[in-house]
Coordinates of C-alpha atoms in Angstrom, one line a residue:
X1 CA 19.6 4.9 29.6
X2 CA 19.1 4.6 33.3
X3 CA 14.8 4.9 33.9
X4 CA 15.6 6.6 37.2
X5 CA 17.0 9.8 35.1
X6 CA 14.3 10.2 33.1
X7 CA 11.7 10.9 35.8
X8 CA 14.2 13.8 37.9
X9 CA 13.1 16.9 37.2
X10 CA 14.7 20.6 36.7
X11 CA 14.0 23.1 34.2
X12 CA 13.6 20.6 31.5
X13 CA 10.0 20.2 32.3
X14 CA 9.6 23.6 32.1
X15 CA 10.7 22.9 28.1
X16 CA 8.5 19.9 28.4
X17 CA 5.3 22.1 29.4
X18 CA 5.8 24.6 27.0
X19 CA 6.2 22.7 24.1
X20 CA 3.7 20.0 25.3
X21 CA 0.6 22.9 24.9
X22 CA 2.1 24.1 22.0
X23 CA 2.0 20.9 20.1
X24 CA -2.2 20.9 21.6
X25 CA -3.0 24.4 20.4
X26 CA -1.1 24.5 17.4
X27 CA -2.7 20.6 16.3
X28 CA -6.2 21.6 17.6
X29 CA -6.1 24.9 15.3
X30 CA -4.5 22.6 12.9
X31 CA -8.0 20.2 12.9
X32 CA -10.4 23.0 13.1
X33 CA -8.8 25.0 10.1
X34 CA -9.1 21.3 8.2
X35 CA -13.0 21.5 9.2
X36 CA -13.0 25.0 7.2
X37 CA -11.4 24.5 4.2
X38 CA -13.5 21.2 4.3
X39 CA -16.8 23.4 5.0
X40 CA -15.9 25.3 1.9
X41 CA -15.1 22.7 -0.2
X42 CA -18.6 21.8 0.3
X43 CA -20.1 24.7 -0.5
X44 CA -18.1 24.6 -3.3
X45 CA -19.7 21.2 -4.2
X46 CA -23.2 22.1 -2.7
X47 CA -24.8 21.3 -6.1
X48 CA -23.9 17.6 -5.7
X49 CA -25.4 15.4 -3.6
X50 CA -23.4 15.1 -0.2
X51 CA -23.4 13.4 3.5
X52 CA -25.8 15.2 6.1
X53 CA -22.6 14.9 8.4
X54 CA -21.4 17.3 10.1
X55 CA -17.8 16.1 10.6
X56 CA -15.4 16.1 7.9
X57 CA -15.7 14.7 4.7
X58 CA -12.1 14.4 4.3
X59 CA -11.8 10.7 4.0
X60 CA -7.8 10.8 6.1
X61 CA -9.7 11.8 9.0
X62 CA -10.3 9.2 11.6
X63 CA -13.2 9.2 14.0
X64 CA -12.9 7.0 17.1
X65 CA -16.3 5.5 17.9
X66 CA -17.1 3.9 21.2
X67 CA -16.2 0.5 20.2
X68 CA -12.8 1.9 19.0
X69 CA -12.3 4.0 22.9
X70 CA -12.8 0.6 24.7
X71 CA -10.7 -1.5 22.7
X72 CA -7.8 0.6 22.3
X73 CA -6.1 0.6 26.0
X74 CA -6.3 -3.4 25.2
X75 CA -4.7 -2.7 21.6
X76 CA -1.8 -0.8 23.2
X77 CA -2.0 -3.5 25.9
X78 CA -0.8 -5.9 23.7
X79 CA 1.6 -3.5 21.6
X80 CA 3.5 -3.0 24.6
X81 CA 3.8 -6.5 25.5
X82 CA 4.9 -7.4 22.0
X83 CA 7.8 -4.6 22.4
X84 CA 8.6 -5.7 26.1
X85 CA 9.4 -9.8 24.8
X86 CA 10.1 -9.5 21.3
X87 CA 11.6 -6.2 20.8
X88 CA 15.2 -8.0 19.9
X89 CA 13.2 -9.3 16.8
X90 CA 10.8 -6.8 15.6
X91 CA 13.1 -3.7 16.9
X92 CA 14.1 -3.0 12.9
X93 CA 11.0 -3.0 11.4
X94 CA 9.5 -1.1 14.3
X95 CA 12.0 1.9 13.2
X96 CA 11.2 1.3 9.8
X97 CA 7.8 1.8 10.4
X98 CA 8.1 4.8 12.9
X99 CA 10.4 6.8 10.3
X100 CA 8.0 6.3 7.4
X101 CA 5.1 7.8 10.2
X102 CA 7.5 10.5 11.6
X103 CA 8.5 11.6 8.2
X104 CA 4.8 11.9 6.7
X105 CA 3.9 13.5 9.9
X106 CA 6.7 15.8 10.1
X107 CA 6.3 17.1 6.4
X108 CA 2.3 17.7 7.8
X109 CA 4.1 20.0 10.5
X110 CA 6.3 21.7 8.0
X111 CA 3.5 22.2 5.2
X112 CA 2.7 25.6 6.5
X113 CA 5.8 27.1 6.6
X114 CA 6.4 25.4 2.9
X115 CA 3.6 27.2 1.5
X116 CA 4.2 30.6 2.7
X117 CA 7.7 30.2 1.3
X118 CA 6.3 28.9 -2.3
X119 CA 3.4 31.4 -2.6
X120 CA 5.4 34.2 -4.2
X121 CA 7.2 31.7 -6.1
X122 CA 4.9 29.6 -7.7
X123 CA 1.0 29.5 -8.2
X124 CA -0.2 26.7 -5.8
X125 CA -0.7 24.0 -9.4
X126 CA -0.4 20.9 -8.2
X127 CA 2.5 18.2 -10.3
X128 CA 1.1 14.7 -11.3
X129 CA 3.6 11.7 -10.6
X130 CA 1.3 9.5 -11.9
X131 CA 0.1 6.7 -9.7
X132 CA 1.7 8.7 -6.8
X133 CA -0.5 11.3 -7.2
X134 CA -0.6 15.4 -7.5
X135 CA 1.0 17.4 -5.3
X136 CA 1.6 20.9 -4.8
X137 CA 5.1 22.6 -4.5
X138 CA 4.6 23.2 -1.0
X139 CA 4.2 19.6 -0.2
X140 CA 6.8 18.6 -2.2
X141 CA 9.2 20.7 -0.6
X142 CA 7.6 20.0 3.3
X143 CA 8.4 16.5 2.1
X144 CA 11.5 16.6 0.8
X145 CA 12.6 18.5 4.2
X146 CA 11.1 15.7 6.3
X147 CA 13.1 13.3 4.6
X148 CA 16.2 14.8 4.7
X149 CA 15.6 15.2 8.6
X150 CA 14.6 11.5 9.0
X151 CA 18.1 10.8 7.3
X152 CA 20.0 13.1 9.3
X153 CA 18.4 11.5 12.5
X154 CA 19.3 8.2 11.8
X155 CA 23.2 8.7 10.9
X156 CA 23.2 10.5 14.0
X157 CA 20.6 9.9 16.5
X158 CA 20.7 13.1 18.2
X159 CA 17.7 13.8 20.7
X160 CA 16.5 17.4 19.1
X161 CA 15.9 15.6 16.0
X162 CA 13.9 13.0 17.5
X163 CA 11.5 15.4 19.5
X164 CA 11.0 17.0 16.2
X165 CA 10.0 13.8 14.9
X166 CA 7.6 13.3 18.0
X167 CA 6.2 16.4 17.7
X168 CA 5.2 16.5 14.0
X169 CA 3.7 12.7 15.1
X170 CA 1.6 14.4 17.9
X171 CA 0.6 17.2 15.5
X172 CA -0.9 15.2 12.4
X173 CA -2.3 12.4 15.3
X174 CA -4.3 15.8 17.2
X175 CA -5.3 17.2 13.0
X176 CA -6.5 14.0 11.9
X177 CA -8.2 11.8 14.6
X178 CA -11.5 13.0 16.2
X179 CA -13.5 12.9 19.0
X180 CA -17.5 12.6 18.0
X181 CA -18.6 13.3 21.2
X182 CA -17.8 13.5 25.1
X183 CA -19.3 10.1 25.8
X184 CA -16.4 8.2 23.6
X185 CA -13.9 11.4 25.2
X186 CA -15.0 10.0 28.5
X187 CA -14.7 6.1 27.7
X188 CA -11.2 6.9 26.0
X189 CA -9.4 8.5 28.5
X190 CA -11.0 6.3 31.3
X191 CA -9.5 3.1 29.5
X192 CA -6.4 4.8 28.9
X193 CA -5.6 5.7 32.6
X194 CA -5.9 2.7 33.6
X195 CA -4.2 1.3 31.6
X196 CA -1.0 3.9 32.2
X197 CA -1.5 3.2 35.7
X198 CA -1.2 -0.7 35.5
X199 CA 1.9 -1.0 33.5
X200 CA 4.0 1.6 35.3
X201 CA 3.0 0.8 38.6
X202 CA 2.1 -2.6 38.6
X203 CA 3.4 -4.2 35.7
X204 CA 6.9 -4.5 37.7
X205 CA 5.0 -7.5 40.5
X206 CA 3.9 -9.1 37.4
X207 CA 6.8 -8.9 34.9
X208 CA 9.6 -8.4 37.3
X209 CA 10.0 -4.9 35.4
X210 CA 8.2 -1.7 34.8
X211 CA 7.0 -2.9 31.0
X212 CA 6.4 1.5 30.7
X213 CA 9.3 2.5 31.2
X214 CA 11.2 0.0 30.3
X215 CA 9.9 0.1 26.3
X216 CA 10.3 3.8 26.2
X217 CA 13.7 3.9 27.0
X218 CA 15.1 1.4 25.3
X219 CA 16.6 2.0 22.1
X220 CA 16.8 -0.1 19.0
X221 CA 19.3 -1.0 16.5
X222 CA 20.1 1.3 13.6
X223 CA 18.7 0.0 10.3
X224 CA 21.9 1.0 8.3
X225 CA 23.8 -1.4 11.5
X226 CA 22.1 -4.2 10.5
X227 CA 22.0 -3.9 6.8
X228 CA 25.6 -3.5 6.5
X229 CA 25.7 -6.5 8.6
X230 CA 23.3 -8.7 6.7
X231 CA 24.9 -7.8 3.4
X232 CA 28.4 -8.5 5.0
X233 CA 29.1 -4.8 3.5
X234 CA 32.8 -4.8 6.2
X235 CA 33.8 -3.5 9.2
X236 CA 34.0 0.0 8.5
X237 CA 30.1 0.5 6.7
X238 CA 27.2 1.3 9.0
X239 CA 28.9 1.0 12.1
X240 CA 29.5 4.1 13.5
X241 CA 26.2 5.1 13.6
X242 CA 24.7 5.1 17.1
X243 CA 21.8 3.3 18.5
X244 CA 17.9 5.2 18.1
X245 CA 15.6 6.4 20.4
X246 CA 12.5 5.9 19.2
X247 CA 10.2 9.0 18.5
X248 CA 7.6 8.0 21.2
X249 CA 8.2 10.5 23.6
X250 CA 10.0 13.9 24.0
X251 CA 13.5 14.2 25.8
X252 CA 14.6 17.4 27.2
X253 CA 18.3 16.9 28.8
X254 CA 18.8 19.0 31.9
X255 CA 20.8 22.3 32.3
X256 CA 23.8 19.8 33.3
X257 CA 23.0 17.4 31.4
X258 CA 23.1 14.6 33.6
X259 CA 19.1 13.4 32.9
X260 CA 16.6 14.2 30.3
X261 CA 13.2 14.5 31.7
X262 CA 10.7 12.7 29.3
X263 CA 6.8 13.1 28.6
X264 CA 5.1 10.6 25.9
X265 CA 3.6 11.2 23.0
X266 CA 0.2 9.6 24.4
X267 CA 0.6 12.0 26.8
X268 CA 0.1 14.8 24.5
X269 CA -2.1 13.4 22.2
X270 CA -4.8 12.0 24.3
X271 CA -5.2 15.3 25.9
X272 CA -5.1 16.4 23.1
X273 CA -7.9 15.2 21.6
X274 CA -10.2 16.5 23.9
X275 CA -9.2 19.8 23.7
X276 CA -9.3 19.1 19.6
X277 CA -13.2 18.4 20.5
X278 CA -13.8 21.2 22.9
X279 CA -12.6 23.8 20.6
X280 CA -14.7 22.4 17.7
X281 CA -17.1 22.8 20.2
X282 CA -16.4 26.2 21.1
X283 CA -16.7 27.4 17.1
X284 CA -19.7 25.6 16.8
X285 CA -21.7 27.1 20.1
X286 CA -20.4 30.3 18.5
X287 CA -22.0 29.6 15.6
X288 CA -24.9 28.3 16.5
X289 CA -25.2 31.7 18.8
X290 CA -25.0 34.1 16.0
X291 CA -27.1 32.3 14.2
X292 CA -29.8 32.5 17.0
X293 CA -28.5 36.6 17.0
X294 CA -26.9 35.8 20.1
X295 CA -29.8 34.8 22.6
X296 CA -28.8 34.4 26.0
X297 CA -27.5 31.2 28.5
X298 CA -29.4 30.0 31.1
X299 CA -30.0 32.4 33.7
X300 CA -28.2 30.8 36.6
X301 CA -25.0 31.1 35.1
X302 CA -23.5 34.7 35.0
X303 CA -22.4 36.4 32.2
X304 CA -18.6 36.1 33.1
X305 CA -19.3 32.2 33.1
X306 CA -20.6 32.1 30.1
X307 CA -17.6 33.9 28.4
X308 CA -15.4 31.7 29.5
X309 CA -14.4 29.1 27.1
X310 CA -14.1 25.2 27.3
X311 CA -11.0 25.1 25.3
X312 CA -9.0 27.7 27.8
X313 CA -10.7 25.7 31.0
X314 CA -9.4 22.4 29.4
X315 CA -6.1 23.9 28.4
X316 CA -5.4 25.3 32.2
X317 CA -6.8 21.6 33.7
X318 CA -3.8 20.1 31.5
X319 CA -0.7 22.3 32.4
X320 CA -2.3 22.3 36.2
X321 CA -2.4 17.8 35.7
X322 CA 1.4 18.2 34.0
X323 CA 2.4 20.3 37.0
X324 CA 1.0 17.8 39.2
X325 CA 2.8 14.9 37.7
X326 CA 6.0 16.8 37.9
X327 CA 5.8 17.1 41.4
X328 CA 4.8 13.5 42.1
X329 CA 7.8 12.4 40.1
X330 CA 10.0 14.8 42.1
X331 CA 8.6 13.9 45.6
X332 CA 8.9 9.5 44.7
X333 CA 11.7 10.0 42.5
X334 CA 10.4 7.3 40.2
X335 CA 8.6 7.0 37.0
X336 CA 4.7 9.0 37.0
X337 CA 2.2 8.1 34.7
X338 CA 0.8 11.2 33.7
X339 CA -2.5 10.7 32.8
X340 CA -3.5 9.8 36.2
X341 CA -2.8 13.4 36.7
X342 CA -3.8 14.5 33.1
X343 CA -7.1 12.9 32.8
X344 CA -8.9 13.8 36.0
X345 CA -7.8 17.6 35.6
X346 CA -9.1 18.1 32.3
X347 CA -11.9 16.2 32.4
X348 CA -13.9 17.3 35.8
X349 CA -13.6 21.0 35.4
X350 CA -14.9 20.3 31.5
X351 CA -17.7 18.0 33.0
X352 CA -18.4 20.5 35.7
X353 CA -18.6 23.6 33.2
X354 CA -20.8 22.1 30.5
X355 CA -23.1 21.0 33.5
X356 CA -23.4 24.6 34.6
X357 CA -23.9 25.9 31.6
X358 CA -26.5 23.5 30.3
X359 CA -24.3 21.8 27.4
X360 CA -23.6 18.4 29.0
X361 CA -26.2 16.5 27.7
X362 CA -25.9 17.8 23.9
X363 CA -22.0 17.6 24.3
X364 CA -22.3 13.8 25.7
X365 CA -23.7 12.5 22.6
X366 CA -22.6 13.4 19.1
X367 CA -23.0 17.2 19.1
X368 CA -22.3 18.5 16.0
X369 CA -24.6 16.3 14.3
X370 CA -28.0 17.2 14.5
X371 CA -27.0 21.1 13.6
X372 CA -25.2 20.4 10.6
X373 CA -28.0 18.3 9.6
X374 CA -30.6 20.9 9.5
X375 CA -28.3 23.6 8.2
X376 CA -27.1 21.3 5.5
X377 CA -31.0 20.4 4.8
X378 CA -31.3 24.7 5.0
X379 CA -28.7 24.9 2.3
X380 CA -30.4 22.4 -0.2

């Protein structure tokens, strides 16, 4: 694939937008609707002893620290670099690994739908499988869906089933990875634009190549390929099936279908996480309000202020950043990276808001701590 097509523009990106905030909203209502089943389980449990944590007890859920946000932009550093020299070597069990991920991540996506099909049919018992585990019907059937998509995907390699891939990937990476506070939001998003900024626009004086764009367009061998070659299986086995693109990004091919416009993954989901941790945010202030029996703001802020919420102020900085980075791309007619657009467009008009209504410094460190703390100690 030719780079250059990727960052032209046309109505794709209007595609790309749409689905883009959809994958955000539907994963950050994804995450907070895992915080109350969670919060119920827990009642449910309240006679036993429990952790005065207020974040999820659910141990799949990962919460990145501050030590985790600094090192990461050097962990995906180094990832890159490992794809940009060895990817010939490791290309196979790269896709291996990315269609185990995608097809967890996409029977995640699916497991809604699943049980709202199997409710009528079947009470919600879950099926041992021994040292597999239990599962329900619903997530046997989301599964075996994802599968089957995985499958179809790799015998054909068609671009629609790949973003569907991506997106259940930025989905259950938004559900189940947190943000504690706006402190490690802060450090996080700081460390990755710069770290989008040096490999796409500097990585080429180093490298003699844009290392960016270069590993997210380049696609990798099909596994069946190179097993019917390695077991000498003939000629005719495994090798009509086309070359993958990896589900690392989402592809949207234009009206003429000359180019595909192309947003990352990371794109989404780093965004996304702070809009995951503002609407947390958002049901907890509400909480915490009508549980005060809704006492006022501060009194320089005006009512209309106050109603205003951080998640829709967040949510318009990152379709304003996206339309941004659209129009750089369109104006240089090369490759954008988007969180140089993304980052400072979500993140000042949140900073800026929480400062004027007197949340900054309880939102900058670990927020939801201290009340469930006192509400758990309440309860006991």
């Amino acid at each position: 694939s030719n780079s250059r097509a990727y960052s032209l523009v046309d109505s794709s990106q209007v595609s790309t937008f749409l689905i883009s905030i959809l994958l955000i909203v539907y994963g950050s209502f994804r995450s907070l609707n895992m915080d109350f089943e969670n919060q119920d389980k827990e009642k449910d449990n309240s006679s036993t002893a429990g952790s005065f944590n207020g974040n999820s007890t659910n141990n799949s859920i990962q919460t990145i620290d501050s030590t985790q946000a600094l090192f990461l932009p050097i962990g995906a550093s180094v990832s890159l670099l490992v794809m940009f020299f060895f990817f010939d070597s490791v290309q196979v069990v790269f896709t291996i690994c990315t269609a185990v991920l995608a097809t967890i991540a996409f029977a995640f996506l699916l497991l809604p739908m699943c049980q709202y099909l199997t409710r009528p049919c079947s009470p919600q018992n879950k099926i041992s499988f021994g040292c597999c585990g239990r599962f329900t019907a619903a997530e046997l059937l989301s599964f075996s869906l994802s599968v089957m998509l995985v499958l179809i995907w790799v015998l054909t390699g068609h671009w629609l089933l790949m973003d569907a891939l991506a997106m259940g990937l930025c989905v259950a990476m938004i559900a189940f990875v947190r943000l504690p506070s706006l402190k490690v939001s802060c450090l996080l998003l700081s460390g990755l634009l710069i770290y989008d900024v040096f490999w796409v626009f500097f990585s080429a004086y180093i490298f003699n190549s844009n290392v960016m764009v270069k590993v997210a367009t380049q696609p990798a061998d099909n596994p069946l390929d190179v097993l019917s070659r390695k077991l000498h299986l003939g000629p005719n086995v495994g090798r009509d099936v086309p070359r993958l693109s990896l589900p690392g990004k989402l592809v949207f091919p234009s009206s003429t279908g000359s180019h595909f416009s192309m947003l990352g993954i990371g794109d989404i989901v780093m965004p996304g996480l702070l809009l995951c941790f503002v609407l947390r945010y958002d049901n907890y202030k509400k909480q915490a309000n009508s549980d005060s029996c809704g006492a006022p703001g501060p009194g320089n802020i005006s009512g209309r202020m106050q109603k205003v919420s951080y998640f829709h102020c967040t949510l318009i900085g990152y379709f304003v950043g996206l339309l941004t980075a659209t129009v750089a791309s369109r104006i240089h007619r090369a490759a954008q990276p988007a969180l140089l657009y993304l980052v400072p467009f979500t993140l000042l008009p949140l900073l800026t808001m929480a400062y004027l209504k007197g949340d900054l410094r309880r939102m900058w460190s670990e927020p939801f701590h201290s009340k469930s703390s006192s509400s758990r100690f309440l309860e006991v």
